[in-house]
PDB file of C-alpha atoms in Angstrom:
ATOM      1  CA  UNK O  22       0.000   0.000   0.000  1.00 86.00           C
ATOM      2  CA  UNK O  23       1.246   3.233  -0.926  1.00 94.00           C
ATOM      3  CA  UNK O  24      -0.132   6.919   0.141  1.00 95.00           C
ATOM      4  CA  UNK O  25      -1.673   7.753  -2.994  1.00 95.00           C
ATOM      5  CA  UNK O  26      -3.439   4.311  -2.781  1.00 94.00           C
ATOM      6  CA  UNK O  27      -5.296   5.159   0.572  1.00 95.00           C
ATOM      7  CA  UNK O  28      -8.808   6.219   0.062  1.00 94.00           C
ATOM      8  CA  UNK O  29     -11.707   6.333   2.663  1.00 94.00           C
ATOM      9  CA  UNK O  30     -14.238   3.617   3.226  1.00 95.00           C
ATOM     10  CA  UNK O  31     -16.813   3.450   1.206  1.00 94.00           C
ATOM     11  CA  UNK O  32     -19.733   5.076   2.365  1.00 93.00           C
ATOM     12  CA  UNK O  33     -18.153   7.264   5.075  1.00 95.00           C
ATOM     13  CA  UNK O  34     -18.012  10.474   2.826  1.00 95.00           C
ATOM     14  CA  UNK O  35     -21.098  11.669   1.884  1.00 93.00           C
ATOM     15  CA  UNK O  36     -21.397  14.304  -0.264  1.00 91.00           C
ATOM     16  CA  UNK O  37     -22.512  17.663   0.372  1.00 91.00           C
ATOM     17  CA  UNK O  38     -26.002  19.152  -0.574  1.00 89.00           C
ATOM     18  CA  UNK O  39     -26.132  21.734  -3.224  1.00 90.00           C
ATOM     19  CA  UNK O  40     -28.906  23.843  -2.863  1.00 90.00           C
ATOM     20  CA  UNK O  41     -29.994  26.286  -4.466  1.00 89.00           C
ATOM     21  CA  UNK O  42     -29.108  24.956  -7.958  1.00 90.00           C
ATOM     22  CA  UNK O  43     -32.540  25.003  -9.725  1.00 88.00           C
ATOM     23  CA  UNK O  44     -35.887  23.512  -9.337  1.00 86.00           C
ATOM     24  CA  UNK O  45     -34.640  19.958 -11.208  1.00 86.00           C
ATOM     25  CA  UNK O  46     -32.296  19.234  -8.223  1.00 83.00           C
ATOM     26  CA  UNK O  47     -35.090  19.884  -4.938  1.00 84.00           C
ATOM     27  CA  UNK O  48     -33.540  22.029  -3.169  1.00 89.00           C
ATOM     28  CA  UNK O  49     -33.493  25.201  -5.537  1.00 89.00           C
ATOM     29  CA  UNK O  50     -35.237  27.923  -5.481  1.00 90.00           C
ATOM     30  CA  UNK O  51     -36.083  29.304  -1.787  1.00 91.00           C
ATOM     31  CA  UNK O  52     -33.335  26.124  -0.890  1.00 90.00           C
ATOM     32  CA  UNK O  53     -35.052  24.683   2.648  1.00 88.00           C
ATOM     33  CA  UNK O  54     -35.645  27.554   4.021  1.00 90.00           C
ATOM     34  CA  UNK O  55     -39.400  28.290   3.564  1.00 90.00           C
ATOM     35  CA  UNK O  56     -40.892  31.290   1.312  1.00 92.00           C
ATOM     36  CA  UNK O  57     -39.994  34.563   3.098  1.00 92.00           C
ATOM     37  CA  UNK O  58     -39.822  35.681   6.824  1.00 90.00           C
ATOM     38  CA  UNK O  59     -37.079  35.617   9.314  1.00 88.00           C
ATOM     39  CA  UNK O  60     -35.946  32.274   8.907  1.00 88.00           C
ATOM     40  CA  UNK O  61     -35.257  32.350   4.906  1.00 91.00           C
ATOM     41  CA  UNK O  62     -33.002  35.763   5.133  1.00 91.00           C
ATOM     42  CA  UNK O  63     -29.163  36.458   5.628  1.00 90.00           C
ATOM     43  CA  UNK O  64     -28.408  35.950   9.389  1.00 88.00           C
ATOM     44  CA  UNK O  65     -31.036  33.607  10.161  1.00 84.00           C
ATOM     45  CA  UNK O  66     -33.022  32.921  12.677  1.00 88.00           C
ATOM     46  CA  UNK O  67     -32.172  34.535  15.903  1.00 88.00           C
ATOM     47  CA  UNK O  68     -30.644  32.402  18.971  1.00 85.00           C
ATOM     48  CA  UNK O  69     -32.470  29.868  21.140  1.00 84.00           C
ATOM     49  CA  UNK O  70     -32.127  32.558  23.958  1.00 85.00           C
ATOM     50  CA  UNK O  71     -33.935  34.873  22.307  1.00 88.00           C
ATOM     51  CA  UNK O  72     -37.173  36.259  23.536  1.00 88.00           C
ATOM     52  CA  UNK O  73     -38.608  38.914  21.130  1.00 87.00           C
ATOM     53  CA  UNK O  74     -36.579  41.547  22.462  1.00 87.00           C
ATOM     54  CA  UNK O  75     -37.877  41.689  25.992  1.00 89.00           C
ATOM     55  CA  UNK O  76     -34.755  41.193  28.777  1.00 87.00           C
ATOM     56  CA  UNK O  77     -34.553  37.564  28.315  1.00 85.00           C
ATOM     57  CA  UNK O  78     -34.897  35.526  31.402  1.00 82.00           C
ATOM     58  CA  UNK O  79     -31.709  33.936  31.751  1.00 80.00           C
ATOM     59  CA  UNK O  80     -30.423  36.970  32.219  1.00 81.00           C
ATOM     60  CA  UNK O  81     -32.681  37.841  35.380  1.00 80.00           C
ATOM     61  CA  UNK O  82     -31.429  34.473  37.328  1.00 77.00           C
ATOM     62  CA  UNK O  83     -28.889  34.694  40.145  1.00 71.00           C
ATOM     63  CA  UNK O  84     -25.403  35.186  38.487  1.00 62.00           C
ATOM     64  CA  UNK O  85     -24.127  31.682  40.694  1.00 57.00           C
ATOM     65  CA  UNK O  86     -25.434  29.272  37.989  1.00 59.00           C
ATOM     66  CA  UNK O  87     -23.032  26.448  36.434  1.00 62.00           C
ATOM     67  CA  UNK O  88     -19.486  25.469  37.305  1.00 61.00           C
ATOM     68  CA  UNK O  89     -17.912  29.141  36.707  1.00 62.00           C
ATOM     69  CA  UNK O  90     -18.955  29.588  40.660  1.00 65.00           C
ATOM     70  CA  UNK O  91     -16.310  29.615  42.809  1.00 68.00           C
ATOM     71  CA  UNK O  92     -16.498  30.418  47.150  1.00 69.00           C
ATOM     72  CA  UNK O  93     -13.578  31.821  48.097  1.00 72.00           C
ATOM     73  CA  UNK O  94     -14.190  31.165  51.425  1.00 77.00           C
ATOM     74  CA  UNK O  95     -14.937  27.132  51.295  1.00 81.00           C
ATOM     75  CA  UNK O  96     -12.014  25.127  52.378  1.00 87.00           C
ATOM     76  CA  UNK O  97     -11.267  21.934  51.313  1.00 88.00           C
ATOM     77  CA  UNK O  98      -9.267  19.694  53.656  1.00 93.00           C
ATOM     78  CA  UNK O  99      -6.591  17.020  52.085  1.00 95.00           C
ATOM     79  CA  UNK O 100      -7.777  13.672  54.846  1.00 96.00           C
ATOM     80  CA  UNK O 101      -4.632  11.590  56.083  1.00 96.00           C
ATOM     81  CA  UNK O 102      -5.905   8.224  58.105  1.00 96.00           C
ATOM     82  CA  UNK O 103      -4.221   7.016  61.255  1.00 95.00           C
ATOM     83  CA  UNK O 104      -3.395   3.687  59.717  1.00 94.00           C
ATOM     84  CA  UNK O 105      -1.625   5.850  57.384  1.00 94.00           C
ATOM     85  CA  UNK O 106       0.643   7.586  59.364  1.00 94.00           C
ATOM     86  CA  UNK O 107       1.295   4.325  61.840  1.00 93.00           C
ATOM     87  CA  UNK O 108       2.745   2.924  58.172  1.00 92.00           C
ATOM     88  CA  UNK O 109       5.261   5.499  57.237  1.00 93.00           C
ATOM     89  CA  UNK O 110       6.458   6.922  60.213  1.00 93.00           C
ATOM     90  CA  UNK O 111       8.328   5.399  63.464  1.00 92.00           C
ATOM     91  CA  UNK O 112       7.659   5.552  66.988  1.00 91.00           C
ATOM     92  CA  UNK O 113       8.225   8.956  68.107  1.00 91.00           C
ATOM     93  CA  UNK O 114       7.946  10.791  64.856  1.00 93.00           C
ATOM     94  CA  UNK O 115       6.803  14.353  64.166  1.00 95.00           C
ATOM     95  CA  UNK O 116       4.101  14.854  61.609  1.00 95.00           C
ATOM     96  CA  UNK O 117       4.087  17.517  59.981  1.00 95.00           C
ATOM     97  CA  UNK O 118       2.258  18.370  56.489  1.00 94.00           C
ATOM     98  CA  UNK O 119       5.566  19.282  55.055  1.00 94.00           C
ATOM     99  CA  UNK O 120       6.627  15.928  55.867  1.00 95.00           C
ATOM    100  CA  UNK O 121       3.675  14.622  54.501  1.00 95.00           C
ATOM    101  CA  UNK O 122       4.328  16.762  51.681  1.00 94.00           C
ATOM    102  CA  UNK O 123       7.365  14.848  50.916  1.00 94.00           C
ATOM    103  CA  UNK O 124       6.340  11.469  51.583  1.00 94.00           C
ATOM    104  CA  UNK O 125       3.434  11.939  49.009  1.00 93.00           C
ATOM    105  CA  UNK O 126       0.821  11.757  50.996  1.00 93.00           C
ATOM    106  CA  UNK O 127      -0.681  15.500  50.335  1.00 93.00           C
ATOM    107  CA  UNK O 128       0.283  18.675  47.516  1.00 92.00           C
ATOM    108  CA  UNK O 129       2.236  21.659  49.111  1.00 89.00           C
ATOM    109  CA  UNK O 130      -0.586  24.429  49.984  1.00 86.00           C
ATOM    110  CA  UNK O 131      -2.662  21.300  51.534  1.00 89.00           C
ATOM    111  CA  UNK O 132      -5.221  21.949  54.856  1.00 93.00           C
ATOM    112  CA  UNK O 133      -4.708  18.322  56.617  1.00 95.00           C
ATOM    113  CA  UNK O 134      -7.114  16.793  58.045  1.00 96.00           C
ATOM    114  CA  UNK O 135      -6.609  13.672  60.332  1.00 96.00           C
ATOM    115  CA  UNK O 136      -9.257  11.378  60.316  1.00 96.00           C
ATOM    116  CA  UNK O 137      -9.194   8.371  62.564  1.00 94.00           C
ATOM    117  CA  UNK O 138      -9.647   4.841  60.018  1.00 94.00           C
ATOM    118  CA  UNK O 139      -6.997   2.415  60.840  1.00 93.00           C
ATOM    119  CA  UNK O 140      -4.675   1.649  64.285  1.00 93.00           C
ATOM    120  CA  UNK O 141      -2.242   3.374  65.664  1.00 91.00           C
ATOM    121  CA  UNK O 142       0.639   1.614  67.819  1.00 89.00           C
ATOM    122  CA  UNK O 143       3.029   4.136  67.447  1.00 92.00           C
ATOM    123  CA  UNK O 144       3.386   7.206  69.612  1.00 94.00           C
ATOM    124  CA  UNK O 145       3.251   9.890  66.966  1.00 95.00           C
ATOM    125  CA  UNK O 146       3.426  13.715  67.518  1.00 96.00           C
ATOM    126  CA  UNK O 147       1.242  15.028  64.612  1.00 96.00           C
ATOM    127  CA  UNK O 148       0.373  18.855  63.286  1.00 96.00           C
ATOM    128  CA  UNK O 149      -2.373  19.085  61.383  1.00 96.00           C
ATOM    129  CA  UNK O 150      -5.207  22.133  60.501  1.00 95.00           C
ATOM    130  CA  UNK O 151      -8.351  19.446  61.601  1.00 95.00           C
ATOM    131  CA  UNK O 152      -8.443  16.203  63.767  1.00 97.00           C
ATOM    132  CA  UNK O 153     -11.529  13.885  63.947  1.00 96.00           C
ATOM    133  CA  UNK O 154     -12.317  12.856  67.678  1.00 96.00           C
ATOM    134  CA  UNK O 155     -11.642   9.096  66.972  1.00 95.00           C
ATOM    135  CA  UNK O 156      -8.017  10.304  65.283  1.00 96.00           C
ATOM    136  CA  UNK O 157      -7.563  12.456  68.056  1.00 96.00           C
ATOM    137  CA  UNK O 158      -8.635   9.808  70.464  1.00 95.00           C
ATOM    138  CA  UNK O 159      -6.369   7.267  68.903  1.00 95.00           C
ATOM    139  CA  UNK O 160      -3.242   9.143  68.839  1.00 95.00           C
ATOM    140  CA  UNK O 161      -3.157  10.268  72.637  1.00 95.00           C
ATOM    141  CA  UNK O 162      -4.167   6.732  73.418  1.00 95.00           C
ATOM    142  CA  UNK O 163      -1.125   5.867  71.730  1.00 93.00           C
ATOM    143  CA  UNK O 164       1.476   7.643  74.097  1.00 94.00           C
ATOM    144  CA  UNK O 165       1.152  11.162  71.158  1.00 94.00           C
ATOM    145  CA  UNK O 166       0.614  14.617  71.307  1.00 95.00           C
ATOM    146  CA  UNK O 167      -2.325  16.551  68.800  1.00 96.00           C
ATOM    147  CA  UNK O 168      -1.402  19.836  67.743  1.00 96.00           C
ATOM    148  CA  UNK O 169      -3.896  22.046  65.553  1.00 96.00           C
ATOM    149  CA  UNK O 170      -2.888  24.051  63.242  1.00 94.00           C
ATOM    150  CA  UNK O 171      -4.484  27.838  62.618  1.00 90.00           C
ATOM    151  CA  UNK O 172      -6.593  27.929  59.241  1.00 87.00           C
ATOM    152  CA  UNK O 173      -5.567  31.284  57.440  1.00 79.00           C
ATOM    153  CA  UNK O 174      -8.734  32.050  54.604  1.00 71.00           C
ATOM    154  CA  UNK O 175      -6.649  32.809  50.982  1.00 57.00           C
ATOM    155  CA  UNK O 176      -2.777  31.727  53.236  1.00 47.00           C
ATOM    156  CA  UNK O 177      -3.436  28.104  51.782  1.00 47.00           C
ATOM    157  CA  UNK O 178      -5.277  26.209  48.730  1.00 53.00           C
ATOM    158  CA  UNK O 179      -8.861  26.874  48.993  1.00 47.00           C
ATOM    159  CA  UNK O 180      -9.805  24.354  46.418  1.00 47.00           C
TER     160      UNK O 180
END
């Protein structure tokens, strides 16, 4: 097979209809479009939108419609189980989020939040921006210390 050999499959280009070519072909003369009125000039008929003029009534909704809304103010917290942290560090280790940070386990700019799935037999020393009561509950039963973290609005990732 060569290139100038390759052609399409047959059937898969269809060719185009050419209207307004005469009566014979049947599309000529007005060519689909109906005899005279909006629809059958230059510039055609006017957008789905469009209510006659009047102030259409999309436009009088709530501008918070669709995914281009965004809260500056929601936070979103990166969770980080127990279970997880009694894997990848020892007995006596300080958590930080820049540690977790470099072990994978969250993006720079992350809010951590601790949540408390898994066991803990280590006695861990963990800094975090949220702890859930079990996580919190399982680390000081542990032998560990909880520290929380202040939440600055705009200092970290807010989504």
């Amino acid at each position: 097979m060569k290139l100038h050999e390759i052609k399409p499959a047959p059937g898969s280009r269809k060719r185009n209809k050419r209207k307004g070519i005469g009566i014979a072909a049947g599309q000529g003369r007005t060519a689909g479009r109906g005899q005279k009125g909006q629809a059958a000039r230059t510039g055609g008929v006017k957008g789905p939108y469009f209510e006659g003029g009047q102030f259409p009534m999309v436009r009088k909704l709530p501008f918070m419609r669709g995914v281009g809304f965004f809260n500056p103010y929601k936070i979103v917290y990166r969770p980080v189980n127990v279970g997880t942290l009694a894997e990848k560090f020892e007995a006596g280790a300080e958590v930080t989020p820049d540690k977790l940070v470099e072990l994978g386990l969250a993006d720079r700019g992350d809010y951590i939040a601790i949540l408390g799935d898994g066991e803990l037999g280590v006695a861990l020393h963990v800094q975090a921006h949220k702890f859930s009561a079990s996580a919190r509950q399982k680390i000081e039963s542990a032998g560990g210390s909880v520290v929380k973290l202040e939440v600055k609005r705009g200092g970290y990732r807010t989504r």
